[in-house]
Amino acid sequence: MRPVGVWQWSPWGLLLCLLCSSGWGSPSPSANPEKRPGSEGLRFRLAGYPRKPSEGRVEIQRAGEWGTICDDDFTLQAAHVLCRELGFTEATGWTHSAKYGPGTGRIWLDNLSCSGTEQSVTECASRGWGNSDCTHDEDAGVICKDERLPGFSDSNVIEVEHQLQVEEVRLRPAVGWGRRPLPVTEGLVEVRLPDGWSQVCDKGWSAHNSHVVCGMLGFPSEKRVNTAFYRLLAQRQQHSFGLHGVACLGTEAHLSLCPLEFYRANDTARCPGGAPAVVSCVPGPLYTASSSQKKQQQSKPQGEARVRLKGGAHPGEGRVEVLKAGTWGTVCDRKWDLQAASVVCRELGFGSAREALSGARMGQGMGAIHLSEVRCSGQEPSLWKCSHKNITAEDCSHSQDAGVRCNLPYTGVETKIRLSGGRSRHEGRVEVQTGGSGPPRWGLICGDDWGTLEAMVVCRQLGLGYANHGLQETWYWDSGNITEVVMSGVRCTGTELSLDQCAHHSTHISCKRPGTRFTAGVICSETASDLLLHSALVQETAYIEDRPLHMLYCAAEENCLASSARSANWPYGHRRLLRFSSQIHNLGRADFRPKAGRHSWVWHECHGHYHSMDIFTHYDILTPNGTKVAEGHKASFCLEDTECQEDVSKRYECANFGEQGITVGCWDLYRHDIDCQWIDITDVKPGNYILQVVINPNFEVAESDFTNNAMKCNCKYDGHRIWVHNCHIGDAFSEEANRRFERYPGQTSNQIV
């Protein structure tokens, strides 16, 4: 290894530099990094939060004044040049919209354009020093490869990674530390600095500071606290103060974004006449009640919510969707930042935003995009109170859907459950902790009726994402000495935060298949598929066909006709069929694969291919009050990629015993003229009905979102013709719009003849 500060030349090194500068590999630094013509008089540093020493907001000092760079036209090539200015070999990424927080001072560079081979940022094209039309909400950042340039020694780089920063915040209750109920909502503020935990002097402490602290801890708001009690208590204790002079505006997503003053190491007169800062937070609806029933009741906001999160594996994360004119739609990520994301998080009862996500990181939505260029101050009670632009079709696509990850309160639920025997930490038998005041006792869960919904709750509780499988038989996973079954009859909706919130047998354990062979297990995954039906295509392609019985023998073998077809006068007569095309998109973050392996697929001679799922969709005709009058018997499916988005390649096809599934970004199309792609309505009387299609109805395969698996349409049938209209995904409308839909066209069920 070469000693630091020494730069050695060799013919091979020269050849390597020439190759790199010719376009081989990543853009290379200049031949001698200590000599960067054009950079004289400039100083560079990385700043902001949250960040590592090799990433952050880029700041440049020119003429004695520090400033930033606008993200307009910023590219990875510009990041390469700046990372080399900072002493790193290259860039691995860059950020926009002030991901590391907005800077201060001048915006020195705008519309920066580099090829990536420049020796200095001064060689790149721009609008000129200090000439910019940007705000600090558009400050650019870089993510450099954590590898230093050999021999780099430049006084122009200001090392800020060793400056004091608040890395973490917690509340210490006045009494009962270690026996506190979770989550902790009130206590002394403690901040973790590089040398350990310290307290904060309360001189000048404001409600704005408390608001920021509560947001970091996962709480949407703060409340007044009895400081006299804590001051009295403080007189009997010794305190270690590390921070004072906190001056938050209340809109910051993290305490490190506020102006802070740190005590010097030799400062002995710390916080004279003061006491430790105390904060009391108000928990959101999900965390306010002790019983599961109250939790579920209080999780419903007063009145109908106008913002929701979809597609997230954990509470408080997902794609942002907003309600406009009775229809849910997404938000374009243009100018999306931590302040807007924090408004969403607090509105939904969580803390401030941990991350503002762009580029459909939480999967793509389908339907309308309602908002673009959302700008929030951070004080707004709702995202709808922020300034924004209405979207038009050409402005944005669903590949730019915005998302959030919110700060959540620490509840400790992950310590009450564990997995054992699996090949990785993402799989295994489920073990739960029982016992009250005595020592904890671990036991297994009966596998009776255990399925995907229950497994989803386990994976969420453990912070392991989604459930790929919920297993009822786990004899092949060794649980060590744990052999007792301590929980049975578990029934979950899939939305609970822990198994304790699911219905289950109280004290009596009832298991149809006793023993450890048939106990519950899970396989978790960080990603999952998400299927949506193209509802407009159903509406466009629906029609009635009277099909002769002699053409339906194959369909009858597969049970695709109503039960009355068995008593028909074969091969004479006909069946009346409501036919329509079904186009099923996978907009999730993982391929949709059939639950059963290839060994159990069934060959269908009539159709000439293997069917991988017995039940994949339900087709039903319902009365307005929900009574089923006809159902489609499309019992088996073969899954494949019929078409894909432009940048996605097909991976699955049914022909020749090929692999089956639906790739992310692709869709499986069952045309209206394919056998069994219908509902037999021969016995349906004229009237007003609802056509309902449900994908993956038994939750056999994991998805990130099951609430969008149903599609509904209004139907009017006069005995000869049928009108199908108002087709939509089941959760695309507001609650009131859904009620209007179910009443349409204003008739009651007794008027249907």
PDB file of N, CA and C in Angstrom, residues 38 46 75 193 239 252 360 401 410-411 437 503 570 573 623 645 650 709 738:
ATOM      1  N   GLY A  38      -7.807  25.796 -11.706  1.00  0.00           N
ATOM      2  CA  GLY A  38      -9.169  26.315 -11.739  1.00  0.00           C
ATOM      3  C   GLY A  38      -9.870  26.222 -10.414  1.00  0.00           C
ATOM      4  N   LEU A  46     -19.048  18.594   2.342  1.00  0.00           N
ATOM      5  CA  LEU A  46     -20.337  17.912   2.341  1.00  0.00           C
ATOM      6  C   LEU A  46     -21.048  18.245   3.642  1.00  0.00           C
ATOM      7  N   THR A  75     -26.272  15.935 -13.155  1.00  0.00           N
ATOM      8  CA  THR A  75     -26.174  14.548 -13.620  1.00  0.00           C
ATOM      9  C   THR A  75     -25.110  13.812 -12.821  1.00  0.00           C
ATOM     10  N   LEU A 193     -24.847  11.891  20.786  1.00  0.00           N
ATOM     11  CA  LEU A 193     -23.752  12.542  20.079  1.00  0.00           C
ATOM     12  C   LEU A 193     -22.670  11.507  19.811  1.00  0.00           C
ATOM     13  N   HIS A 239     -26.765  15.710  36.017  1.00  0.00           N
ATOM     14  CA  HIS A 239     -27.101  15.722  34.595  1.00  0.00           C
ATOM     15  C   HIS A 239     -25.863  15.975  33.754  1.00  0.00           C
ATOM     16  N   GLU A 252     -38.943  21.364  10.707  1.00  0.00           N
ATOM     17  CA  GLU A 252     -37.842  20.467  10.353  1.00  0.00           C
ATOM     18  C   GLU A 252     -38.231  19.008  10.585  1.00  0.00           C
ATOM     19  N   ALA A 360     -41.590   6.142  -7.945  1.00  0.00           N
ATOM     20  CA  ALA A 360     -42.475   4.985  -7.703  1.00  0.00           C
ATOM     21  C   ALA A 360     -41.764   3.897  -6.904  1.00  0.00           C
ATOM     22  N   ASP A 401     -44.486   8.346  -9.297  1.00  0.00           N
ATOM     23  CA  ASP A 401     -45.344   8.436  -8.114  1.00  0.00           C
ATOM     24  C   ASP A 401     -44.512   8.657  -6.854  1.00  0.00           C
ATOM     25  N   TYR A 410     -41.555   3.652  18.965  1.00  0.00           N
ATOM     26  CA  TYR A 410     -41.019   2.346  19.300  1.00  0.00           C
ATOM     27  C   TYR A 410     -41.994   1.654  20.247  1.00  0.00           C
ATOM     28  N   THR A 411     -42.514   0.514  19.836  1.00  0.00           N
ATOM     29  CA  THR A 411     -43.503  -0.218  20.632  1.00  0.00           C
ATOM     30  C   THR A 411     -42.966  -1.527  21.189  1.00  0.00           C
ATOM     31  N   SER A 437     -46.497 -11.516  34.498  1.00  0.00           N
ATOM     32  CA  SER A 437     -45.444 -10.951  35.332  1.00  0.00           C
ATOM     33  C   SER A 437     -44.276 -11.914  35.545  1.00  0.00           C
ATOM     34  N   ALA A 503     -57.681 -11.982  16.155  1.00  0.00           N
ATOM     35  CA  ALA A 503     -58.529 -12.873  16.937  1.00  0.00           C
ATOM     36  C   ALA A 503     -57.810 -14.207  17.132  1.00  0.00           C
ATOM     37  N   TRP A 570     -78.507 -31.378 -24.293  1.00  0.00           N
ATOM     38  CA  TRP A 570     -77.295 -31.389 -25.117  1.00  0.00           C
ATOM     39  C   TRP A 570     -77.493 -32.292 -26.341  1.00  0.00           C
ATOM     40  N   GLY A 573     -79.832 -26.360 -28.206  1.00  0.00           N
ATOM     41  CA  GLY A 573     -80.016 -25.183 -27.374  1.00  0.00           C
ATOM     42  C   GLY A 573     -78.737 -24.364 -27.256  1.00  0.00           C
ATOM     43  N   THR A 623     -76.768  -8.487  -7.099  1.00  0.00           N
ATOM     44  CA  THR A 623     -77.818  -7.475  -7.007  1.00  0.00           C
ATOM     45  C   THR A 623     -77.248  -6.283  -6.253  1.00  0.00           C
ATOM     46  N   GLN A 645     -44.400  -3.270 -20.450  1.00  0.00           N
ATOM     47  CA  GLN A 645     -43.970  -1.910 -20.720  1.00  0.00           C
ATOM     48  C   GLN A 645     -42.718  -1.934 -21.596  1.00  0.00           C
ATOM     49  N   LYS A 650     -40.418  -9.870 -21.391  1.00  0.00           N
ATOM     50  CA  LYS A 650     -41.264 -10.971 -20.940  1.00  0.00           C
ATOM     51  C   LYS A 650     -40.409 -12.082 -20.336  1.00  0.00           C
ATOM     52  N   ASN A 709     -57.800  -5.491  -5.235  1.00  0.00           N
ATOM     53  CA  ASN A 709     -57.952  -6.694  -6.063  1.00  0.00           C
ATOM     54  C   ASN A 709     -59.345  -6.868  -6.645  1.00  0.00           C
ATOM     55  N   ASN A 738     -68.677   5.398  -3.369  1.00  0.00           N
ATOM     56  CA  ASN A 738     -68.992   3.974  -3.411  1.00  0.00           C
ATOM     57  C   ASN A 738     -70.433   3.705  -3.015  1.00  0.00           C
TER      58      ASN A 738
END
